[in-house]
Amino acid sequence: MNAFQYASAHSPDEAVTLAGKNGLYLGGGIDLLNLMKDYIQTPDMLVDVKKVSIVAPDGAGHHLPATITVAEIAAHPDLKKAFPGLSEAAGEVGSPQIRNVATLAGNLLQHSRCWYYRQPDIVCLKRGGDMCHAQEGENKYHSLFTGCSCVSPVVSNLSVILTALDAQVVVKRGGKQQTMTMAELYHEAWVNPAAHHSLDPQDFLLGVTVPGKRMRSAYRQQSEKREFDWALVSCAAAGNVTGGVITDARVALGAVAPVPYVVDEANQFLEGKALTEENVSQAADIILKDAKPLEHNGYKVPLAKTLIRRTLLALNT
Amino acid sequence: MAWPNPSQYLGKPATRLDGAAKVTGAAKYSYDVQPDGWLYGMILRSKLPAAKVTKIDLTKAQAMPGVKAVILAEGEQRTVRYYGQELAAVAATTKQQCLDALRAIEVTAEPLPFVVKEDDAMQPDAPSAVGGPPEPVPPAAPGTSPPSAPPEPESPNISKANVKGAAQADVDAAMASAAVVCEAELRTPVQLHHPLETHGSTVSVSGGQVTAWASTQGIFSVRDGLAGSLGVPQSNVRVICDYMGGGFGAKFGPGVHGGLAAKLSQAAGAPVKVMLTRFDQGLAVGNRPSSIQKIKFAAGADGKLIAADVENHGSPGISGGGKSAGGGGGATINTPYPIYKFPIFCAKQYGVVMNTGPSSAFRAPGHPPASYGTESMIDELAVKLGMDPLEFRLLNDTDPIRQREYAAGREKFGWNAKYKKPGTSPGPVKTGIGCAGATWGGGGRGTQAEAQINPDGTVEVRCGTQDLGTGSRTVVAIVAGEAFGIEPHQITVRIGDTNLPYSGGSGGSSTSASVSPAVWDACQKALAQLQLQSGVADARGANWSGACQKLGTTPLSAHGEWQEGYSSGGAGGVNFAEVEVDTETGYVRVKKIVSANDCGLIVNPLTTTSQINGGILCGMGYALYEERIMDRHTGMLLNTSFDSYKITGMSDCPEIEVILIDMPERGVIGIGEPAVIPSAGAIANAVANAIGVRVHNLPITPAKVLAALGKVPNMPNV
Amino acid sequence: MNSKPSPNATAVDRRTFLKGLGTSAVVVASAQAKAAADEIDKAAGPGPQGPGAVPVTLTINGEKKDFSLEPRVTLLDALRNYGPLTGTKEVCDRATCGACSVLVDGKLIYSCTKLAIDAQGHEITTIEGLAKDGKLTPVQEAFIECDALMCGFCTPGFVLATTALLAENPKPSEEQVRHACSGNICRCGTYPHILKAALKASGQAVTETTTVMTYGVA
């Protein structure tokens, strides 16, 4: 790693001040420290934010502070009851060692896992170079959908389920607190190849508020290995189900686009429909209709279809 | 064989002598050794896959804090031929200082054309990876070359053919009249060893004396290599390897890194530790060559094999790696796999050179890819004939020991009840079973050992062998314990030091067969002397301490050597695999493996089981997860750590049952490699049996399963 | 809570913090929240440290050890090269393999991805800290008995992962053992025996899965 200063902040404002122009926030450090070892990020200051006190916002919903660990999310009995999909998604993040230290904010804001991005000797488009090497290269793990010329997909499990749950993100920006949707949190990555999300380095993600509106939620992913492996595709679904009929449906896909991928038309299609094989398959087709497979990732289409069907059907139970 | 039968300790499960050291963290590996004043060393590697280097400017690095030495790997003006090739090295007080200094070295180089994919390298208009004609594949053994040679290869990167067997015309004729013919192209990737302890050593060069703590499978190979490159007498070089964190075939000789550690030590005047990073480990210290196998097998209506025509293009990277390999690092594979006797066959093999790191021996070199290819097509023949694949094998693999293993294994596995015709398992999640067999040499010789008996009854056995995790340290103790009638755990075993009596490198599954007879000989000689000096006719067991006391103040020691009559060669086994394939996601779950194995006299069934488990799991990784991925446009390695170079994990591990066929009459043989050979073939056959269609290249990922099932429009069946 | 608010901190109230999670959740506070609350009691800490070496005090296996380290030194590096406690292994240095696992306040983490300076004020347990006065723990004994080790390089990590599991779940199922050890990799193939060792150490039955047969029997 490059040499840097280390400081500990006790409040979001202090963190922002200490970080200055070239500092970054240190939570669990799983992504940040390993990027730094490869000199892909080279901050001159690390501000430890694990002890930052975060005041929960007013209003309804379940407020998760940015510094809550993935392990805490996975184990929390009340979260498990209210949002089973969130618990499932958290339980699949990395390994026990990672879950014990990884924070909610760190998981949401983690950088692309594209091997071109992370190869220290390649400066890809996302790192300011000329081209996206994955487009014509080794792209079996890459996106089916994108709004720009970077095809690396979002890999945060929590981003996918929180999108399905229509969570709100609370951010301190320029001294003021503001709220944004999950889509807004990631939108920049859809349009700007250099971006992993929409936050600037100085923005401080305070937490996430999950509305209690949807009583059912589920998360499914498929990886090459059984555990401790990145999802090839992941899917989260949430809604209300009575007598096998779904309302307020929201479905999101992970690892297929730079953002948690949502197709509103599919959610609208599902409104008031019975959760049958036929209906969930149709919803899957709607979600995948604009898929543009690259040379090696076409398998993600049938895989995504399977996961969408299974995740939606899981809401029945 | 001359081993005692019945025996007291031979063949009984024994826990490892070094168990406590390993579970407490007390065991010191090369990575852990810290001689006084030691420095960290790191290597600067080429960032280009092929280049003409004109300048390597070390001046900025030399001036950096903590830096004690900066050296060139070879000259400054040179050609590099693969991403990761060594250019320079730095020694500094801390690891971070090394890293900072490496970044300050400035390399001026002109890129050259390169190829890093087999398909690219084999094109007629491909650039030459070596900038000249490739190394030829070794010629066929005398007397086996066919009357007609195959055509000259078209690409500059393909070597001349190595041909074995009958003339093409004769093979073609036999095929034409056969009842069934099956033909396919099957591929295996480059597999990386990735031992948990990376390659490396700590070397101290001081006053003409060299001490190296090397992570190695062959301490004497390191000694001789360093003596040669430093120009010092072999007797001035001592290599120590008390514990090492895995080798799997690649850790022989000092390696470029060992040579650099020595030169850094000379330059810095202090011991220097060069341990590769995980990133480096995937680039330059060996790999299992890839294979592209065109296989055509023919059989009669009676299920008997008739003919085989196989062609393999394998890539050993930039070279065969022969100089740094123990036993065959080239791209030739044992095809058609020799457990099946084809009345007539022809095998043509080519090496494909590429701008990637040189290959080296990797656990049963040449066997796992050949086994996968052959066993896949054996199953295809059986299926085409409507025969049970196990019955087909019993008809064609007549080896009596494997017949015994198939019989024992099928019962434990429940083959008969589980077997269904391919793809007939109901529902989207389909189960399937498969099997495959293995044969291996093993055997060994040449080891020397010493046994010392002390008046207080303690015993020390000394032998310059290595324990890679195989349990050889404990094998020594068991043999000595047997000789003296005392508990193996009461024996002090000293290994891993070139100051000890010579033993060969631990490769080829030869250690137990080399070491056991030598230790036995030394102990028998020591015992005879003890009985003579003490006047106790039989000093073993209960009489031991009394007899030793009679030694007074003088310990006795005896030198022993490997003797005939205690070991032999020829190990083997069979694997049965049961898998579950989710045809909607492509995910393969290996549910159960039953493995029946023989290796002569089984010295320690506990550690033998561990070796077999290890072989199964390594072969499972080869079947389902592992693949080195190079980027065709930049020539760089893409999967540089364990999240993208995937090896079998704890959660992937299936239920495993092991059958050991103990054959004491054959003496000690060795099991390390046969254990890995049939694993991938059995799993691949199980997957094909489950889904009714075959994936023709490893690793069998969910993507490929979905493609094979016709679910991926732009990915034809692979 | 009898806190003296530090000038730099905004007031924190554990209850409002976890508002909305239900009454039972109030008791189960985020560990981070507790840390935040505790920190308020302390005066504002020292300003930014480094980039050069600064004093770092680590509590390792119950003993306080003083170091002088740059902030960029990882806990793994500190243990191995400054400790020197070499039982914790460097294998990937990228949080992918578990060989560097240690316990921090009883929780299993990757020491390669933890800054030493950030590990201050916590109880660090390494492999060297398990056996007391040379007496091996039940997990360590079981690893030896079941041959759950081969080259041994992954062993410290697995012993700690198993130890952490049994501390939280004294009678785990095989699936739970796999899950708890899923962050640790072995190349030699010890997984089946690690499963046995974990079950054995927890006092549960283990089935023998190796059969030795002679050749002659049909």
Coordinates of N, CA and C in Angstrom, one line a residue, chain A residues 29-179:
Chain A
G29 N -12.9 -2.5 5.7 CA -11.7 -2.4 4.9 C -11.4 -3.6 4.0
I30 N -12.4 -4.5 3.9 CA -12.2 -5.7 3.0 C -11.9 -5.3 1.6
D31 N -12.7 -4.4 1.1 CA -12.5 -4.0 -0.3 C -11.4 -2.9 -0.4
L32 N -11.5 -1.9 0.5 CA -10.6 -0.8 0.4 C -9.1 -1.2 0.5
L33 N -8.8 -1.9 1.6 CA -7.4 -2.3 1.9 C -6.8 -3.2 0.8
N34 N -7.6 -4.1 0.2 CA -7.1 -4.9 -0.8 C -6.9 -4.2 -2.2
L35 N -7.8 -3.2 -2.4 CA -7.6 -2.3 -3.6 C -6.3 -1.5 -3.4
M36 N -6.0 -1.1 -2.2 CA -4.8 -0.3 -1.9 C -3.6 -1.2 -2.0
K37 N -3.7 -2.4 -1.7 CA -2.5 -3.3 -1.8 C -2.1 -3.4 -3.3
D38 N -3.0 -3.3 -4.2 CA -2.7 -3.3 -5.6 C -2.5 -1.9 -6.2
Y39 N -2.6 -0.9 -5.3 CA -2.4 0.5 -5.8 C -3.5 1.0 -6.7
I40 N -4.6 0.4 -6.6 CA -5.7 0.8 -7.4 C -6.4 2.0 -6.8
Q41 N -6.3 2.0 -5.4 CA -6.7 3.2 -4.7 C -5.5 3.7 -3.9
T42 N -5.3 5.0 -3.8 CA -4.1 5.4 -3.1 C -4.4 6.7 -2.3
P43 N -5.3 6.6 -1.3 CA -5.6 7.7 -0.5 C -4.5 8.1 0.3
D44 N -4.4 9.4 0.7 CA -3.3 9.8 1.6 C -3.7 9.8 3.1
M45 N -5.0 9.5 3.2 CA -5.6 9.5 4.6 C -6.7 8.5 4.7
L46 N -6.6 7.6 5.7 CA -7.7 6.7 6.0 C -8.4 7.2 7.2
V47 N -9.7 7.4 7.1 CA -10.5 7.9 8.3 C -11.3 6.7 8.8
D48 N -11.0 6.2 9.9 CA -11.7 5.1 10.5 C -13.1 5.5 11.0
V49 N -14.1 5.0 10.4 CA -15.5 5.4 10.7 C -16.2 4.4 11.6
K50 N -15.6 3.4 12.1 CA -16.3 2.4 12.8 C -16.9 2.9 14.1
K51 N -16.3 4.0 14.6 CA -16.8 4.5 15.9 C -17.7 5.8 15.7
V52 N -18.0 6.1 14.4 CA -18.8 7.3 14.1 C -20.2 7.0 14.7
S53 N -20.7 8.0 15.4 CA -22.1 7.8 16.0 C -23.0 8.3 15.0
I54 N -24.0 7.5 14.7 CA -25.0 7.8 13.7 C -26.3 7.9 14.3
V55 N -27.0 9.0 14.1 CA -28.3 9.2 14.7 C -29.3 8.7 13.7
A56 N -30.2 7.8 14.1 CA -31.2 7.3 13.2 C -32.1 8.4 12.8
P57 N -32.5 8.4 11.6 CA -33.4 9.5 11.1 C -34.8 9.3 11.7
D58 N -35.6 10.3 11.6 CA -37.0 10.2 12.0 C -37.8 9.4 11.0
G59 N -38.9 9.0 11.3 CA -39.8 8.4 10.3 C -39.9 6.9 10.5
A60 N -40.8 6.4 9.8 CA -41.1 4.9 9.9 C -40.1 4.1 9.1
G61 N -40.1 2.9 9.4 CA -39.1 2.0 8.7 C -38.0 1.5 9.6
H62 N -37.2 0.6 9.2 CA -36.2 0.0 10.0 C -34.9 0.7 9.5
H63 N -34.2 1.4 10.5 CA -33.0 2.1 10.2 C -31.8 1.3 10.4
L64 N -31.0 1.1 9.4 CA -29.8 0.4 9.6 C -28.6 1.4 9.4
P65 N -27.8 1.5 10.5 CA -26.7 2.5 10.3 C -25.6 1.9 9.4
A66 N -24.9 2.8 8.8 CA -23.9 2.5 7.8 C -22.9 1.5 8.3
T67 N -22.6 1.6 9.6 CA -21.5 0.8 10.2 C -22.0 -0.5 10.8
I68 N -23.2 -0.9 10.6 CA -23.6 -2.2 11.0 C -22.9 -3.2 10.2
T69 N -22.5 -4.3 10.8 CA -21.8 -5.3 10.0 C -22.7 -6.3 9.3
V70 N -22.2 -6.9 8.3 CA -23.0 -7.9 7.5 C -23.4 -9.0 8.4
A71 N -22.5 -9.4 9.3 CA -22.8 -10.5 10.3 C -24.0 -10.1 11.2
E72 N -24.0 -8.9 11.6 CA -25.1 -8.4 12.5 C -26.4 -8.4 11.7
I73 N -26.3 -8.0 10.5 CA -27.6 -8.0 9.7 C -28.1 -9.4 9.6
A74 N -27.1 -10.4 9.2 CA -27.6 -11.7 9.0 C -28.1 -12.4 10.2
A75 N -27.6 -12.0 11.4 CA -28.0 -12.7 12.6 C -29.2 -12.1 13.3
H76 N -29.5 -10.9 13.0 CA -30.5 -10.2 13.7 C -31.9 -10.8 13.6
P77 N -32.4 -11.3 14.7 CA -33.7 -12.0 14.6 C -34.9 -11.2 14.1
D78 N -34.9 -9.9 14.5 CA -36.0 -9.1 14.0 C -35.9 -8.7 12.6
L79 N -34.7 -8.5 12.1 CA -34.5 -8.3 10.6 C -34.9 -9.5 9.8
K80 N -34.5 -10.6 10.4 CA -34.8 -11.9 9.7 C -36.3 -12.1 9.6
K81 N -37.0 -11.7 10.6 CA -38.4 -11.9 10.6 C -39.1 -10.9 9.6
A82 N -38.6 -9.6 9.7 CA -39.2 -8.6 8.9 C -38.8 -8.7 7.4
F83 N -37.6 -9.1 7.2 CA -37.0 -9.1 5.8 C -36.2 -10.3 5.6
P84 N -36.8 -11.5 5.4 CA -36.1 -12.7 5.3 C -35.0 -12.6 4.1
G85 N -35.4 -11.9 3.1 CA -34.5 -11.8 1.9 C -33.2 -11.1 2.3
L86 N -33.3 -10.1 3.2 CA -32.1 -9.4 3.6 C -31.2 -10.3 4.4
S87 N -31.8 -11.1 5.3 CA -31.0 -12.0 6.0 C -30.3 -13.0 5.1
E88 N -31.0 -13.5 4.1 CA -30.5 -14.5 3.2 C -29.3 -13.8 2.4
A89 N -29.5 -12.6 1.9 CA -28.5 -11.9 1.2 C -27.3 -11.7 2.0
A90 N -27.5 -11.3 3.2 CA -26.3 -11.0 4.1 C -25.5 -12.3 4.4
G91 N -26.3 -13.4 4.6 CA -25.6 -14.6 4.9 C -24.8 -15.2 3.8
E92 N -25.0 -14.7 2.5 CA -24.2 -15.2 1.4 C -23.0 -14.3 1.1
V93 N -22.9 -13.2 1.8 CA -21.8 -12.3 1.5 C -20.5 -12.9 2.0
G94 N -19.5 -13.1 1.1 CA -18.2 -13.6 1.4 C -18.1 -14.8 2.3
S95 N -17.4 -14.6 3.4 CA -17.1 -15.7 4.3 C -17.4 -15.2 5.7
P96 N -17.4 -16.1 6.7 CA -17.6 -15.6 8.1 C -16.6 -14.5 8.5
Q97 N -15.4 -14.6 8.1 CA -14.4 -13.6 8.5 C -14.7 -12.3 7.8
I98 N -15.2 -12.3 6.6 CA -15.6 -11.1 6.0 C -16.8 -10.5 6.6
R99 N -17.8 -11.3 6.8 CA -19.1 -10.8 7.4 C -18.9 -10.2 8.8
N100 N -17.9 -10.7 9.5 CA -17.7 -10.2 10.8 C -17.2 -8.7 10.8
V101 N -16.6 -8.3 9.8 CA -16.1 -6.9 9.8 C -16.7 -6.0 8.7
A102 N -17.2 -6.6 7.6 CA -17.7 -5.8 6.5 C -18.9 -5.0 7.0
T103 N -19.0 -3.7 6.6 CA -20.1 -2.9 7.0 C -21.1 -2.8 5.8
L104 N -22.3 -2.3 6.2 CA -23.4 -2.1 5.2 C -22.9 -1.1 4.2
A105 N -22.3 0.0 4.6 CA -21.9 1.0 3.6 C -20.8 0.4 2.7
G106 N -19.8 -0.3 3.3 CA -18.7 -0.8 2.5 C -19.2 -1.8 1.5
N107 N -20.2 -2.6 1.9 CA -20.8 -3.6 1.0 C -21.5 -2.9 -0.2
L108 N -22.3 -1.8 0.1 CA -23.0 -1.1 -0.9 C -22.1 -0.4 -1.9
L109 N -21.0 0.1 -1.3 CA -20.1 1.0 -2.1 C -18.9 0.3 -2.7
Q110 N -18.8 -1.0 -2.5 CA -17.6 -1.7 -3.0 C -17.4 -1.5 -4.5
H111 N -16.2 -1.6 -4.9 CA -15.8 -1.4 -6.2 C -16.0 -2.7 -7.1
S112 N -16.0 -2.4 -8.4 CA -16.2 -3.5 -9.4 C -15.2 -4.6 -9.1
R113 N -15.7 -5.8 -9.4 CA -14.8 -7.0 -9.2 C -14.2 -7.4 -10.6
C114 N -14.5 -6.7 -11.6 CA -14.0 -7.0 -12.9 C -12.5 -7.2 -12.9
W115 N -12.0 -8.3 -13.4 CA -10.6 -8.6 -13.3 C -9.7 -7.7 -14.1
Y116 N -10.3 -7.0 -15.1 CA -9.5 -6.0 -15.8 C -9.3 -4.8 -14.9
Y117 N -10.4 -4.4 -14.2 CA -10.4 -3.2 -13.3 C -9.3 -3.5 -12.2
R118 N -9.3 -4.7 -11.8 CA -8.4 -5.0 -10.6 C -7.0 -5.5 -11.0
Q119 N -6.8 -5.6 -12.2 CA -5.4 -6.0 -12.6 C -4.5 -4.8 -12.5
P120 N -3.5 -4.8 -11.6 CA -2.8 -3.6 -11.4 C -2.0 -3.1 -12.6
D121 N -1.7 -4.0 -13.6 CA -1.0 -3.6 -14.7 C -1.8 -3.2 -15.9
I122 N -3.1 -3.2 -15.8 CA -4.0 -2.7 -16.8 C -4.7 -1.5 -16.3
V123 N -4.8 -0.4 -17.1 CA -5.6 0.7 -16.7 C -6.8 0.7 -17.6
C124 N -7.9 0.2 -17.1 CA -9.1 0.0 -18.0 C -9.9 1.3 -18.0
L125 N -10.9 1.2 -18.8 CA -11.8 2.4 -19.0 C -12.3 2.9 -17.6
K126 N -12.6 2.0 -16.7 CA -13.2 2.5 -15.4 C -12.1 3.2 -14.6
R127 N -10.8 2.8 -14.9 CA -9.8 3.5 -14.1 C -9.2 4.7 -14.9
G128 N -9.9 5.1 -16.0 CA -9.4 6.3 -16.7 C -8.7 5.9 -18.0
G129 N -8.6 4.7 -18.3 CA -7.9 4.3 -19.5 C -8.9 4.4 -20.8
D130 N -8.4 3.9 -21.9 CA -9.1 4.1 -23.2 C -10.2 3.1 -23.4
M131 N -10.1 1.9 -22.9 CA -11.0 1.0 -23.4 C -11.5 0.0 -22.3
C132 N -12.7 -0.5 -22.5 CA -13.2 -1.6 -21.7 C -12.7 -2.9 -22.3
H133 N -11.8 -3.5 -21.5 CA -11.1 -4.8 -22.0 C -12.1 -6.0 -22.0
A134 N -13.1 -5.9 -21.2 CA -14.0 -7.0 -21.0 C -15.0 -7.2 -22.2
Q135 N -15.3 -6.1 -22.9 CA -16.3 -6.1 -24.0 C -15.9 -7.2 -25.0
E136 N -14.6 -7.2 -25.4 CA -14.2 -8.2 -26.4 C -13.3 -9.2 -25.8
G137 N -13.2 -9.2 -24.5 CA -12.2 -10.1 -23.8 C -12.9 -11.2 -23.0
E138 N -12.3 -11.4 -21.8 CA -12.9 -12.5 -20.9 C -14.0 -11.9 -20.2
N139 N -15.2 -12.2 -20.6 CA -16.4 -11.5 -20.0 C -17.5 -12.5 -19.5
K140 N -17.1 -13.6 -19.0 CA -18.1 -14.6 -18.5 C -18.8 -14.1 -17.3
Y141 N -18.2 -13.2 -16.6 CA -18.8 -12.7 -15.3 C -19.5 -11.3 -15.5
H142 N -19.6 -10.9 -16.7 CA -19.9 -9.5 -16.9 C -21.4 -9.2 -17.2
S143 N -21.7 -8.0 -17.6 CA -23.1 -7.5 -17.6 C -23.9 -7.9 -18.9
L144 N -25.2 -8.1 -18.7 CA -26.1 -8.3 -19.8 C -26.7 -7.0 -20.2
F145 N -26.6 -6.0 -19.3 CA -27.3 -4.7 -19.6 C -26.3 -3.6 -19.1
T146 N -26.2 -2.6 -19.9 CA -25.5 -1.4 -19.4 C -25.9 -0.2 -20.2
G147 N -25.7 1.0 -19.5 CA -26.1 2.2 -20.2 C -24.8 2.9 -20.7
C148 N -23.7 2.3 -20.5 CA -22.4 3.0 -21.0 C -21.5 1.9 -21.5
S149 N -20.3 2.3 -21.7 CA -19.4 1.3 -22.3 C -18.6 0.4 -21.3
C150 N -18.9 0.6 -20.0 CA -18.3 -0.3 -19.0 C -19.3 -1.5 -18.8
V151 N -18.8 -2.7 -18.9 CA -19.7 -3.8 -18.7 C -19.5 -4.6 -17.4
S152 N -18.8 -3.9 -16.4 CA -18.7 -4.7 -15.2 C -19.9 -4.5 -14.3
P153 N -20.4 -5.6 -13.7 CA -21.7 -5.6 -13.0 C -21.5 -5.3 -11.5
V154 N -22.6 -4.8 -10.9 CA -22.6 -4.6 -9.5 C -22.6 -6.0 -8.8
V155 N -21.9 -6.1 -7.7 CA -21.8 -7.4 -7.0 C -22.2 -7.3 -5.6
S156 N -22.7 -6.2 -5.1 CA -23.1 -6.1 -3.7 C -24.5 -6.9 -3.5
N157 N -24.4 -8.0 -2.7 CA -25.7 -8.7 -2.5 C -26.7 -7.8 -1.8
L158 N -26.2 -7.0 -0.9 CA -27.2 -6.1 -0.1 C -27.8 -5.1 -1.0
S159 N -27.2 -4.7 -2.1 CA -27.8 -3.7 -3.0 C -29.0 -4.2 -3.7
V160 N -28.9 -5.5 -4.0 CA -30.0 -6.1 -4.7 C -31.2 -6.3 -3.9
I161 N -31.0 -6.8 -2.7 CA -32.2 -7.0 -1.8 C -32.8 -5.7 -1.3
L162 N -31.9 -4.7 -1.1 CA -32.4 -3.4 -0.6 C -33.1 -2.7 -1.7
T163 N -32.7 -3.0 -2.9 CA -33.5 -2.4 -4.1 C -34.9 -3.0 -4.2
A164 N -34.9 -4.3 -4.0 CA -36.2 -5.0 -4.0 C -37.1 -4.5 -2.9
L165 N -36.5 -4.2 -1.8 CA -37.3 -3.7 -0.6 C -37.6 -2.2 -0.7
D166 N -37.1 -1.6 -1.8 CA -37.3 -0.2 -2.0 C -36.8 0.7 -0.8
A167 N -35.6 0.4 -0.4 CA -35.0 1.1 0.7 C -34.5 2.5 0.3
Q168 N -34.5 3.3 1.3 CA -34.0 4.7 1.1 C -32.6 4.8 1.7
V169 N -31.8 5.6 1.0 CA -30.4 5.7 1.5 C -30.2 7.1 2.0
V170 N -29.7 7.2 3.2 CA -29.5 8.5 3.8 C -28.0 8.9 3.7
V171 N -27.8 10.1 3.2 CA -26.4 10.5 2.9 C -26.2 11.9 3.4
K172 N -25.0 12.1 3.9 CA -24.6 13.5 4.3 C -23.8 14.0 3.1
R173 N -24.3 15.1 2.5 CA -23.6 15.6 1.3 C -23.5 17.1 1.5
G174 N -22.3 17.6 1.4 CA -22.1 19.1 1.5 C -22.7 19.6 2.8
G175 N -22.5 18.9 3.9 CA -23.0 19.4 5.2 C -24.5 19.1 5.4
K176 N -25.2 18.7 4.4 CA -26.7 18.5 4.5 C -27.0 17.0 4.4
Q177 N -28.1 16.7 5.1 CA -28.5 15.3 5.0 C -29.5 15.1 3.9
Q178 N -29.4 14.1 3.0 CA -30.4 13.9 2.0 C -30.7 12.5 1.8
T179 N -31.8 12.2 1.2 CA -32.3 10.8 1.1 C -32.4 10.5 -0.4

